[in-house]
Amino acid sequence: MNELRHVALRCRAAARTDLFDACAVLSQTPNVARAAYAEVLMKSLAQALGASPVLHRPNVAEVSFDEAWLLRTIAAAQADDRSSFLFLIRSRVPHTARRNLGFLILSLSERFSQI
């Protein structure tokens, strides 16, 4: 989670990335580094959730609801637990953003051995 928190801090002042455009670019570039996936995810998470997620500073022991949801979703993807993954995505993400956010989380889970 700390790595994603660091990425989120770097992205705070950056322009927001459109979820759909970002996924179109990343899906055409199979060997993109995990940092790129993490950055796109953190830049577009607010758009996908419909509100800015609560993300704590790195090294804070407390985990927010949004962070816990993201960690559970990544863990479900890593465990190939499709039912849990779909439940978590459907519980918070509007239908129009599910495919793209799901792609980002699945891609990130393949590149992060431990978050």
C-alpha positions as YAML, in Angstrom:
chain: A
units: angstrom
residues:
- id: 1
  name: MET
  ca: [0.00, 0.00, 0.00]
- id: 2
  name: ASN
  ca: [2.90, 2.35, 0.71]
- id: 3
  name: GLU
  ca: [4.04, 2.27, -2.90]
- id: 4
  name: LEU
  ca: [0.54, 3.22, -4.07]
- id: 5
  name: ARG
  ca: [0.42, 5.97, -1.43]
- id: 6
  name: HIS
  ca: [3.72, 7.38, -2.74]
- id: 7
  name: VAL
  ca: [2.36, 7.29, -6.29]
- id: 8
  name: ALA
  ca: [-0.83, 9.03, -5.14]
- id: 9
  name: LEU
  ca: [1.22, 11.81, -3.52]
- id: 10
  name: ARG
  ca: [3.18, 12.36, -6.73]
- id: 11
  name: CYS
  ca: [-0.06, 12.46, -8.71]
- id: 12
  name: ARG
  ca: [-1.85, 14.99, -6.49]
- id: 13
  name: ALA
  ca: [-0.55, 18.02, -8.37]
- id: 14
  name: ALA
  ca: [-0.56, 16.32, -11.76]
- id: 15
  name: ALA
  ca: [-3.41, 16.66, -14.20]
- id: 16
  name: ARG
  ca: [-6.07, 13.98, -13.88]
- id: 17
  name: THR
  ca: [-5.89, 11.20, -16.42]
- id: 18
  name: ASP
  ca: [-9.01, 10.14, -18.24]
- id: 19
  name: LEU
  ca: [-9.62, 6.49, -17.36]
- id: 20
  name: PHE
  ca: [-10.71, 5.46, -20.83]
- id: 21
  name: ASP
  ca: [-7.85, 7.17, -22.71]
- id: 22
  name: ALA
  ca: [-5.25, 5.82, -20.30]
- id: 23
  name: CYS
  ca: [-6.47, 2.24, -20.63]
- id: 24
  name: ALA
  ca: [-6.43, 2.52, -24.41]
- id: 25
  name: VAL
  ca: [-2.77, 3.55, -24.33]
- id: 26
  name: LEU
  ca: [-1.70, 0.95, -21.75]
- id: 27
  name: SER
  ca: [-3.50, -1.92, -23.42]
- id: 28
  name: GLN
  ca: [-1.42, -1.34, -26.54]
- id: 29
  name: THR
  ca: [1.84, -1.40, -24.60]
- id: 30
  name: PRO
  ca: [2.22, -4.84, -22.96]
- id: 31
  name: ASN
  ca: [5.63, -4.28, -21.34]
- id: 32
  name: VAL
  ca: [4.82, -1.08, -19.48]
- id: 33
  name: ALA
  ca: [6.47, -0.86, -16.08]
- id: 34
  name: ARG
  ca: [4.35, -1.33, -12.98]
- id: 35
  name: ALA
  ca: [4.95, 2.30, -12.02]
- id: 36
  name: ALA
  ca: [3.02, 3.40, -15.09]
- id: 37
  name: TYR
  ca: [0.05, 1.21, -14.19]
- id: 38
  name: ALA
  ca: [0.13, 2.42, -10.58]
- id: 39
  name: GLU
  ca: [0.28, 6.05, -11.71]
- id: 40
  name: VAL
  ca: [-2.61, 5.69, -14.14]
- id: 41
  name: LEU
  ca: [-4.66, 3.86, -11.51]
- id: 42
  name: MET
  ca: [-4.09, 6.51, -8.87]
- id: 43
  name: LYS
  ca: [-4.75, 9.37, -11.31]
- id: 44
  name: SER
  ca: [-8.01, 7.89, -12.55]
- id: 45
  name: LEU
  ca: [-9.35, 6.27, -9.37]
- id: 46
  name: ALA
  ca: [-11.44, 9.32, -8.43]
- id: 47
  name: GLN
  ca: [-13.10, 9.27, -11.85]
- id: 48
  name: ALA
  ca: [-13.86, 5.57, -11.59]
- id: 49
  name: LEU
  ca: [-15.24, 5.81, -8.04]
- id: 50
  name: GLY
  ca: [-17.12, 9.03, -8.63]
- id: 51
  name: ALA
  ca: [-15.38, 10.70, -5.67]
- id: 52
  name: SER
  ca: [-11.84, 11.33, -4.49]
- id: 53
  name: PRO
  ca: [-10.59, 8.30, -2.56]
- id: 54
  name: VAL
  ca: [-9.26, 8.73, 0.98]
- id: 55
  name: LEU
  ca: [-5.57, 7.84, 0.85]
- id: 56
  name: HIS
  ca: [-3.31, 8.23, 3.85]
- id: 57
  name: ARG
  ca: [0.31, 9.33, 3.70]
- id: 58
  name: PRO
  ca: [2.94, 6.60, 3.29]
- id: 59
  name: ASN
  ca: [3.91, 4.71, 6.47]
- id: 60
  name: VAL
  ca: [0.66, 5.54, 8.27]
- id: 61
  name: ALA
  ca: [-0.55, 2.41, 10.06]
- id: 62
  name: GLU
  ca: [-4.24, 3.21, 9.60]
- id: 63
  name: VAL
  ca: [-5.88, 2.03, 6.38]
- id: 64
  name: SER
  ca: [-8.84, 3.96, 4.98]
- id: 65
  name: PHE
  ca: [-11.95, 2.29, 3.60]
- id: 66
  name: ASP
  ca: [-10.84, 3.19, 0.05]
- id: 67
  name: GLU
  ca: [-7.36, 1.76, 0.61]
- id: 68
  name: ALA
  ca: [-8.80, -1.42, 2.13]
- id: 69
  name: TRP
  ca: [-11.17, -1.81, -0.83]
- id: 70
  name: LEU
  ca: [-8.30, -1.35, -3.29]
- id: 71
  name: LEU
  ca: [-6.07, -3.84, -1.44]
- id: 72
  name: ARG
  ca: [-8.87, -6.43, -1.28]
- id: 73
  name: THR
  ca: [-9.57, -5.96, -4.99]
- id: 74
  name: ILE
  ca: [-5.88, -6.40, -5.89]
- id: 75
  name: ALA
  ca: [-5.64, -9.44, -3.59]
- id: 76
  name: ALA
  ca: [-8.70, -11.02, -5.23]
- id: 77
  name: ALA
  ca: [-7.13, -10.45, -8.65]
- id: 78
  name: GLN
  ca: [-3.82, -11.97, -7.52]
- id: 79
  name: ALA
  ca: [-5.62, -15.00, -6.06]
- id: 80
  name: ASP
  ca: [-7.62, -15.38, -9.29]
- id: 81
  name: ASP
  ca: [-10.79, -15.10, -7.17]
- id: 82
  name: ARG
  ca: [-13.07, -13.88, -9.93]
- id: 83
  name: SER
  ca: [-16.23, -13.85, -7.81]
- id: 84
  name: SER
  ca: [-14.72, -11.62, -5.12]
- id: 85
  name: PHE
  ca: [-13.02, -9.41, -7.69]
- id: 86
  name: LEU
  ca: [-16.27, -8.83, -9.58]
- id: 87
  name: PHE
  ca: [-18.22, -8.26, -6.37]
- id: 88
  name: LEU
  ca: [-15.74, -5.63, -5.19]
- id: 89
  name: ILE
  ca: [-15.67, -3.84, -8.55]
- id: 90
  name: ARG
  ca: [-19.46, -3.91, -8.91]
- id: 91
  name: SER
  ca: [-19.98, -2.68, -5.36]
- id: 92
  name: ARG
  ca: [-18.24, 0.67, -5.96]
- id: 93
  name: VAL
  ca: [-17.64, 1.31, -9.64]
- id: 94
  name: PRO
  ca: [-20.28, 2.49, -12.13]
- id: 95
  name: HIS
  ca: [-20.92, 0.15, -15.03]
- id: 96
  name: THR
  ca: [-19.26, 2.51, -17.53]
- id: 97
  name: ALA
  ca: [-15.91, 2.41, -15.70]
- id: 98
  name: ARG
  ca: [-15.79, -1.24, -14.55]
- id: 99
  name: ARG
  ca: [-14.01, -2.69, -17.55]
- id: 100
  name: ASN
  ca: [-11.23, -0.09, -17.57]
- id: 101
  name: LEU
  ca: [-10.68, -0.01, -13.82]
- id: 102
  name: GLY
  ca: [-10.77, -3.80, -13.75]
- id: 103
  name: PHE
  ca: [-8.11, -3.86, -16.48]
- id: 104
  name: LEU
  ca: [-5.88, -1.52, -14.48]
- id: 105
  name: ILE
  ca: [-6.26, -3.48, -11.25]
- id: 106
  name: LEU
  ca: [-5.68, -6.84, -12.95]
- id: 107
  name: SER
  ca: [-2.63, -5.48, -14.77]
- id: 108
  name: LEU
  ca: [-1.27, -3.97, -11.58]
- id: 109
  name: SER
  ca: [-1.86, -7.19, -9.62]
- id: 110
  name: GLU
  ca: [0.23, -9.09, -12.18]
- id: 111
  name: ARG
  ca: [3.11, -6.65, -11.68]
- id: 112
  name: PHE
  ca: [2.99, -6.31, -7.88]
- id: 113
  name: SER
  ca: [4.04, -9.42, -6.03]
- id: 114
  name: GLN
  ca: [3.29, -7.74, -2.69]
- id: 115
  name: ILE
  ca: [1.67, -4.40, -1.95]
...
